[in-house]
mmCIF file of C-alpha atoms in Angstrom:
data_model
loop_
_atom_site.group_PDB
_atom_site.id
_atom_site.type_symbol
_atom_site.label_atom_id
_atom_site.label_comp_id
_atom_site.label_asym_id
_atom_site.label_seq_id
_atom_site.Cartn_x
_atom_site.Cartn_y
_atom_site.Cartn_z
ATOM 1 C CA MET E 1 -13.833 -1.294 -24.939
ATOM 2 C CA SER E 2 -15.627 1.470 -23.387
ATOM 3 C CA GLY E 3 -17.274 2.885 -20.184
ATOM 4 C CA PRO E 4 -15.593 3.642 -16.897
ATOM 5 C CA ASP E 5 -13.711 0.297 -16.741
ATOM 6 C CA ALA E 6 -12.117 1.054 -19.932
ATOM 7 C CA VAL E 7 -10.315 4.208 -18.237
ATOM 8 C CA HIS E 8 -8.611 1.635 -16.103
ATOM 9 C CA ARG E 9 -7.191 -0.652 -18.607
ATOM 10 C CA LEU E 10 -4.174 -0.883 -20.717
ATOM 11 C CA GLU E 11 -5.517 -2.739 -23.933
ATOM 12 C CA ASP E 12 -1.754 -3.692 -25.092
ATOM 13 C CA PRO E 13 0.918 -2.860 -22.367
ATOM 14 C CA PHE E 14 3.736 -4.327 -24.334
ATOM 15 C CA ALA E 15 2.832 -2.028 -26.841
ATOM 16 C CA PHE E 16 2.505 0.992 -24.340
ATOM 17 C CA ALA E 17 5.865 0.241 -22.911
ATOM 18 C CA HIS E 18 7.720 0.191 -26.394
ATOM 19 C CA SER E 19 6.021 3.581 -26.968
ATOM 20 C CA GLY E 20 6.921 5.423 -24.089
ATOM 21 C CA SER E 21 3.214 6.213 -23.282
ATOM 22 C CA SER E 22 1.804 7.509 -20.061
ATOM 23 C CA PHE E 23 -1.335 7.366 -18.498
ATOM 24 C CA ARG E 24 -2.757 9.779 -15.442
ATOM 25 C CA GLY E 25 -5.850 8.597 -13.372
ATOM 26 C CA GLN E 26 -7.538 8.422 -9.917
ATOM 27 C CA LEU E 27 -8.845 5.371 -7.991
ATOM 28 C CA ALA E 28 -11.197 5.651 -4.916
ATOM 29 C CA ILE E 29 -9.775 3.375 -2.258
ATOM 30 C CA ALA E 30 -13.674 2.116 -2.055
ATOM 31 C CA ASP E 31 -13.121 0.576 -5.323
ATOM 32 C CA MET E 32 -10.134 -1.502 -3.810
ATOM 33 C CA PRO E 33 -11.560 -4.221 -1.878
ATOM 34 C CA ARG E 34 -8.395 -6.096 -1.079
ATOM 35 C CA LEU E 35 -7.307 -3.174 1.095
ATOM 36 C CA TRP E 36 -10.370 -3.001 3.049
ATOM 37 C CA ASP E 37 -9.188 -5.270 6.103
ATOM 38 C CA ARG E 38 -5.777 -3.175 6.155
ATOM 39 C CA ILE E 39 -7.396 0.039 6.589
ATOM 40 C CA ALA E 40 -9.849 2.202 9.060
ATOM 41 C CA SER E 41 -11.664 3.908 6.427
ATOM 42 C CA LYS E 42 -12.881 3.525 2.519
ATOM 43 C CA ALA E 43 -13.026 7.142 1.945
ATOM 44 C CA GLY E 44 -10.051 8.822 0.220
ATOM 45 C CA VAL E 45 -8.785 8.585 -3.544
ATOM 46 C CA VAL E 46 -5.157 8.027 -5.031
ATOM 47 C CA THR E 47 -3.984 9.177 -7.924
ATOM 48 C CA PHE E 48 -1.401 7.205 -10.098
ATOM 49 C CA GLU E 49 0.766 7.437 -12.871
ATOM 50 C CA VAL E 50 2.225 4.630 -15.427
ATOM 51 C CA ARG E 51 4.664 5.374 -17.759
ATOM 52 C CA GLY E 52 6.115 2.596 -20.274
ATOM 53 C CA ARG E 53 9.625 2.632 -21.416
ATOM 54 C CA VAL E 54 12.161 0.013 -22.421
ATOM 55 C CA ASP E 55 15.471 -1.014 -20.852
ATOM 56 C CA GLN E 56 18.946 -1.416 -22.190
ATOM 57 C CA ARG E 57 18.096 -4.828 -23.543
ATOM 58 C CA GLN E 58 14.837 -3.766 -25.125
ATOM 59 C CA ARG E 59 12.494 -4.885 -22.635
ATOM 60 C CA PRO E 60 9.390 -3.735 -21.796
ATOM 61 C CA LEU E 61 8.810 -1.909 -18.627
ATOM 62 C CA LEU E 62 6.160 -0.081 -16.681
ATOM 63 C CA GLU E 63 6.858 2.589 -13.903
ATOM 64 C CA LEU E 64 4.060 3.110 -11.621
ATOM 65 C CA GLU E 65 3.903 6.396 -8.837
ATOM 66 C CA ILE E 66 1.110 6.565 -6.336
ATOM 67 C CA GLU E 67 0.266 9.268 -4.240
ATOM 68 C CA GLY E 68 -2.678 9.698 -1.975
ATOM 69 C CA THR E 69 -3.626 9.129 1.683
ATOM 70 C CA ALA E 70 -5.061 5.844 3.511
ATOM 71 C CA CYS E 71 -6.661 6.148 6.750
ATOM 72 C CA MET E 72 -5.457 3.368 8.726
ATOM 73 C CA ARG E 73 -5.892 2.264 12.503
ATOM 74 C CA CYS E 74 -3.181 2.922 15.210
ATOM 75 C CA ASP E 75 -1.919 -0.239 16.626
ATOM 76 C CA ARG E 76 -1.556 1.523 20.046
ATOM 77 C CA CYS E 77 -4.709 3.486 20.442
ATOM 78 C CA LEU E 78 -6.850 2.173 17.825
ATOM 79 C CA GLY E 79 -7.832 5.542 16.495
ATOM 80 C CA GLN E 80 -7.609 6.438 12.847
ATOM 81 C CA LEU E 81 -4.453 7.324 11.487
ATOM 82 C CA GLU E 82 -3.300 9.442 8.188
ATOM 83 C CA PHE E 83 -0.996 7.515 6.390
ATOM 84 C CA PRO E 84 0.509 9.096 3.331
ATOM 85 C CA LEU E 85 1.084 6.714 0.382
ATOM 86 C CA LYS E 86 3.902 7.920 -1.966
ATOM 87 C CA LEU E 87 4.920 4.622 -3.931
ATOM 88 C CA ALA E 88 7.160 4.349 -6.710
ATOM 89 C CA SER E 89 8.007 0.896 -8.642
ATOM 90 C CA THR E 90 9.335 -0.586 -11.856
ATOM 91 C CA VAL E 91 7.854 -3.432 -13.300
ATOM 92 C CA LEU E 92 9.228 -5.773 -16.326
ATOM 93 C CA LEU E 93 6.270 -7.208 -18.155
ATOM 94 C CA VAL E 94 6.708 -10.978 -19.432
ATOM 95 C CA GLN E 95 4.403 -13.022 -21.419
ATOM 96 C CA PRO E 96 2.129 -15.486 -19.847
ATOM 97 C CA GLY E 97 4.227 -18.966 -19.914
ATOM 98 C CA ALA E 98 7.792 -17.303 -20.949
ATOM 99 C CA LEU E 99 10.618 -17.984 -18.745
ATOM 100 C CA HIS E 100 11.462 -16.055 -15.746
ATOM 101 C CA PRO E 101 13.922 -13.281 -16.524
ATOM 102 C CA GLU E 102 17.485 -14.420 -16.168
ATOM 103 C CA ASP E 103 18.270 -11.525 -13.905
ATOM 104 C CA ALA E 104 15.130 -12.319 -11.554
ATOM 105 C CA ASP E 105 17.128 -13.193 -8.478
ATOM 106 C CA ASP E 106 18.935 -9.981 -8.902
ATOM 107 C CA PRO E 107 18.223 -7.349 -6.118
ATOM 108 C CA GLU E 108 18.770 -4.591 -8.160
ATOM 109 C CA ALA E 109 16.652 -5.892 -11.025
ATOM 110 C CA PRO E 110 12.903 -4.521 -11.324
ATOM 111 C CA GLU E 111 9.986 -6.891 -10.253
ATOM 112 C CA TRP E 112 8.463 -8.721 -12.986
ATOM 113 C CA MET E 113 5.064 -9.851 -13.938
ATOM 114 C CA GLU E 114 3.416 -11.964 -16.443
ATOM 115 C CA VAL E 115 0.940 -9.715 -18.258
ATOM 116 C CA ALA E 116 -1.536 -10.673 -20.886
ATOM 117 C CA GLN E 117 -2.938 -8.460 -23.798
ATOM 118 C CA LEU E 118 -5.133 -6.486 -21.314
ATOM 119 C CA LEU E 119 -3.753 -4.820 -17.954
ATOM 120 C CA ASP E 120 -6.309 -4.315 -15.155
ATOM 121 C CA LEU E 121 -4.671 -1.044 -13.889
ATOM 122 C CA ARG E 122 -7.012 -1.309 -10.502
ATOM 123 C CA GLU E 123 -5.576 -4.338 -9.741
ATOM 124 C CA PHE E 124 -2.074 -3.292 -10.649
ATOM 125 C CA VAL E 125 -2.331 -0.121 -8.283
ATOM 126 C CA GLU E 126 -3.984 -2.080 -5.585
ATOM 127 C CA ASP E 127 -1.524 -4.604 -5.471
ATOM 128 C CA GLU E 128 1.266 -2.126 -5.250
ATOM 129 C CA ILE E 129 -0.351 -0.282 -2.362
ATOM 130 C CA LEU E 130 -0.805 -3.643 -0.901
ATOM 131 C CA LEU E 131 2.984 -4.365 -1.078
ATOM 132 C CA GLY E 132 3.713 -0.548 0.023
ATOM 133 C CA LEU E 133 1.529 -0.772 3.259
ATOM 134 C CA PRO E 134 3.093 -1.113 6.506
ATOM 135 C CA TYR E 135 1.990 -4.084 8.541
ATOM 136 C CA SER E 136 1.852 -1.939 11.848
ATOM 137 C CA VAL E 137 1.216 1.685 12.336
ATOM 138 C CA ARG E 138 1.360 3.993 15.309
ATOM 139 C CA HIS E 139 0.541 7.644 16.123
ATOM 140 C CA GLY E 140 3.766 9.491 17.167
ATOM 141 C CA ASP E 141 4.865 9.412 20.782
ATOM 142 C CA GLY E 142 2.645 11.318 23.140
ATOM 143 C CA LYS E 143 -0.222 11.506 19.632
ATOM 144 C CA CYS E 144 -2.365 8.922 20.759
ATOM 145 C CA GLY E 145 -5.354 9.359 23.154
ATOM 146 C CA ASP E 146 -6.606 6.744 25.462
ATOM 147 C CA TRP E 147 -10.293 6.262 24.443
ATOM 148 C CA ALA E 148 -11.347 5.085 27.610
ATOM 149 C CA GLY E 149 -10.091 8.219 29.821
ATOM 150 C CA GLY E 150 -9.054 10.644 27.317
ATOM 151 C CA LYS E 151 -5.546 10.583 29.000
ATOM 152 C CA GLU E 152 -2.326 10.553 26.322
ATOM 153 C CA ILE E 153 -0.431 7.351 25.871
ATOM 154 C CA GLY E 154 2.475 8.798 24.832
ATOM 155 C CA ARG E 155 4.317 9.129 28.843
ATOM 156 C CA LYS E 156 5.909 5.902 29.905
ATOM 157 C CA ALA E 157 3.646 4.287 32.974
ATOM 158 C CA SER E 158 4.977 1.752 35.291
ATOM 159 C CA PRO E 159 3.457 -1.445 34.460
ATOM 160 C CA PHE E 160 2.502 -1.797 38.009
ATOM 161 C CA SER E 161 0.819 1.440 38.543
ATOM 162 C CA ALA E 162 -2.772 -0.475 37.973
ATOM 163 C CA LEU E 163 -1.926 -2.784 40.915
ATOM 164 C CA ALA E 164 -1.119 -0.207 43.161
ATOM 165 C CA ALA E 165 -4.517 1.397 42.813
ATOM 166 C CA LEU E 166 -5.878 -1.943 43.764
ATOM 167 C CA ILE E 167 -3.878 -2.433 46.523
ATOM 168 C CA GLU E 168 -4.121 0.903 48.535
ATOM 169 C CA PRO E 169 -7.797 0.527 49.075
ATOM 170 C CA LYS E 170 -7.243 -2.635 50.763
ATOM 171 C CA GLN E 171 -4.890 -1.283 52.792
ATOM 172 C CA ALA E 172 -6.607 1.488 54.159
ATOM 173 C CA ASN E 173 -9.326 -0.740 55.393
ATOM 174 C CA LYS E 174 -6.695 -2.688 57.507
ATOM 175 C CA ASP E 175 -6.365 0.457 59.639
#
């Protein structure tokens, strides 16, 4: 295979793992459409490195490290928030249709996935980012901006302060 897609594919991931090979690359966030509903902007690039190795029982493993920044939306103020990505995972490779690894239920064992003779690294990286993104993100205390009034939201306000503003003008009219 040739062309730009060939750069992001492993022709034989099992041989790659057994040989101890490694591959470094970059992917644009805009090229990972399954992330789009979880992020605020499609701008940015992530770098990744895939290293192959075998475990003590000679089973093929892929180690993946991802670094970059995702622009997410703050759940408090809805403003953009730069979220640093620094992810690392180890995945055991299993042939399609093979029995699940006997240690699949062990929390200390690596995750596993069925892989054919071709592994799309874009999908692999995108899957790991999806698993690594938090469900909810917020700016730190005092860092959010109220879009309506430009006030900081970080300070604790009384939940009744808005009601007080509504009641005061009515009381002034009674006098």
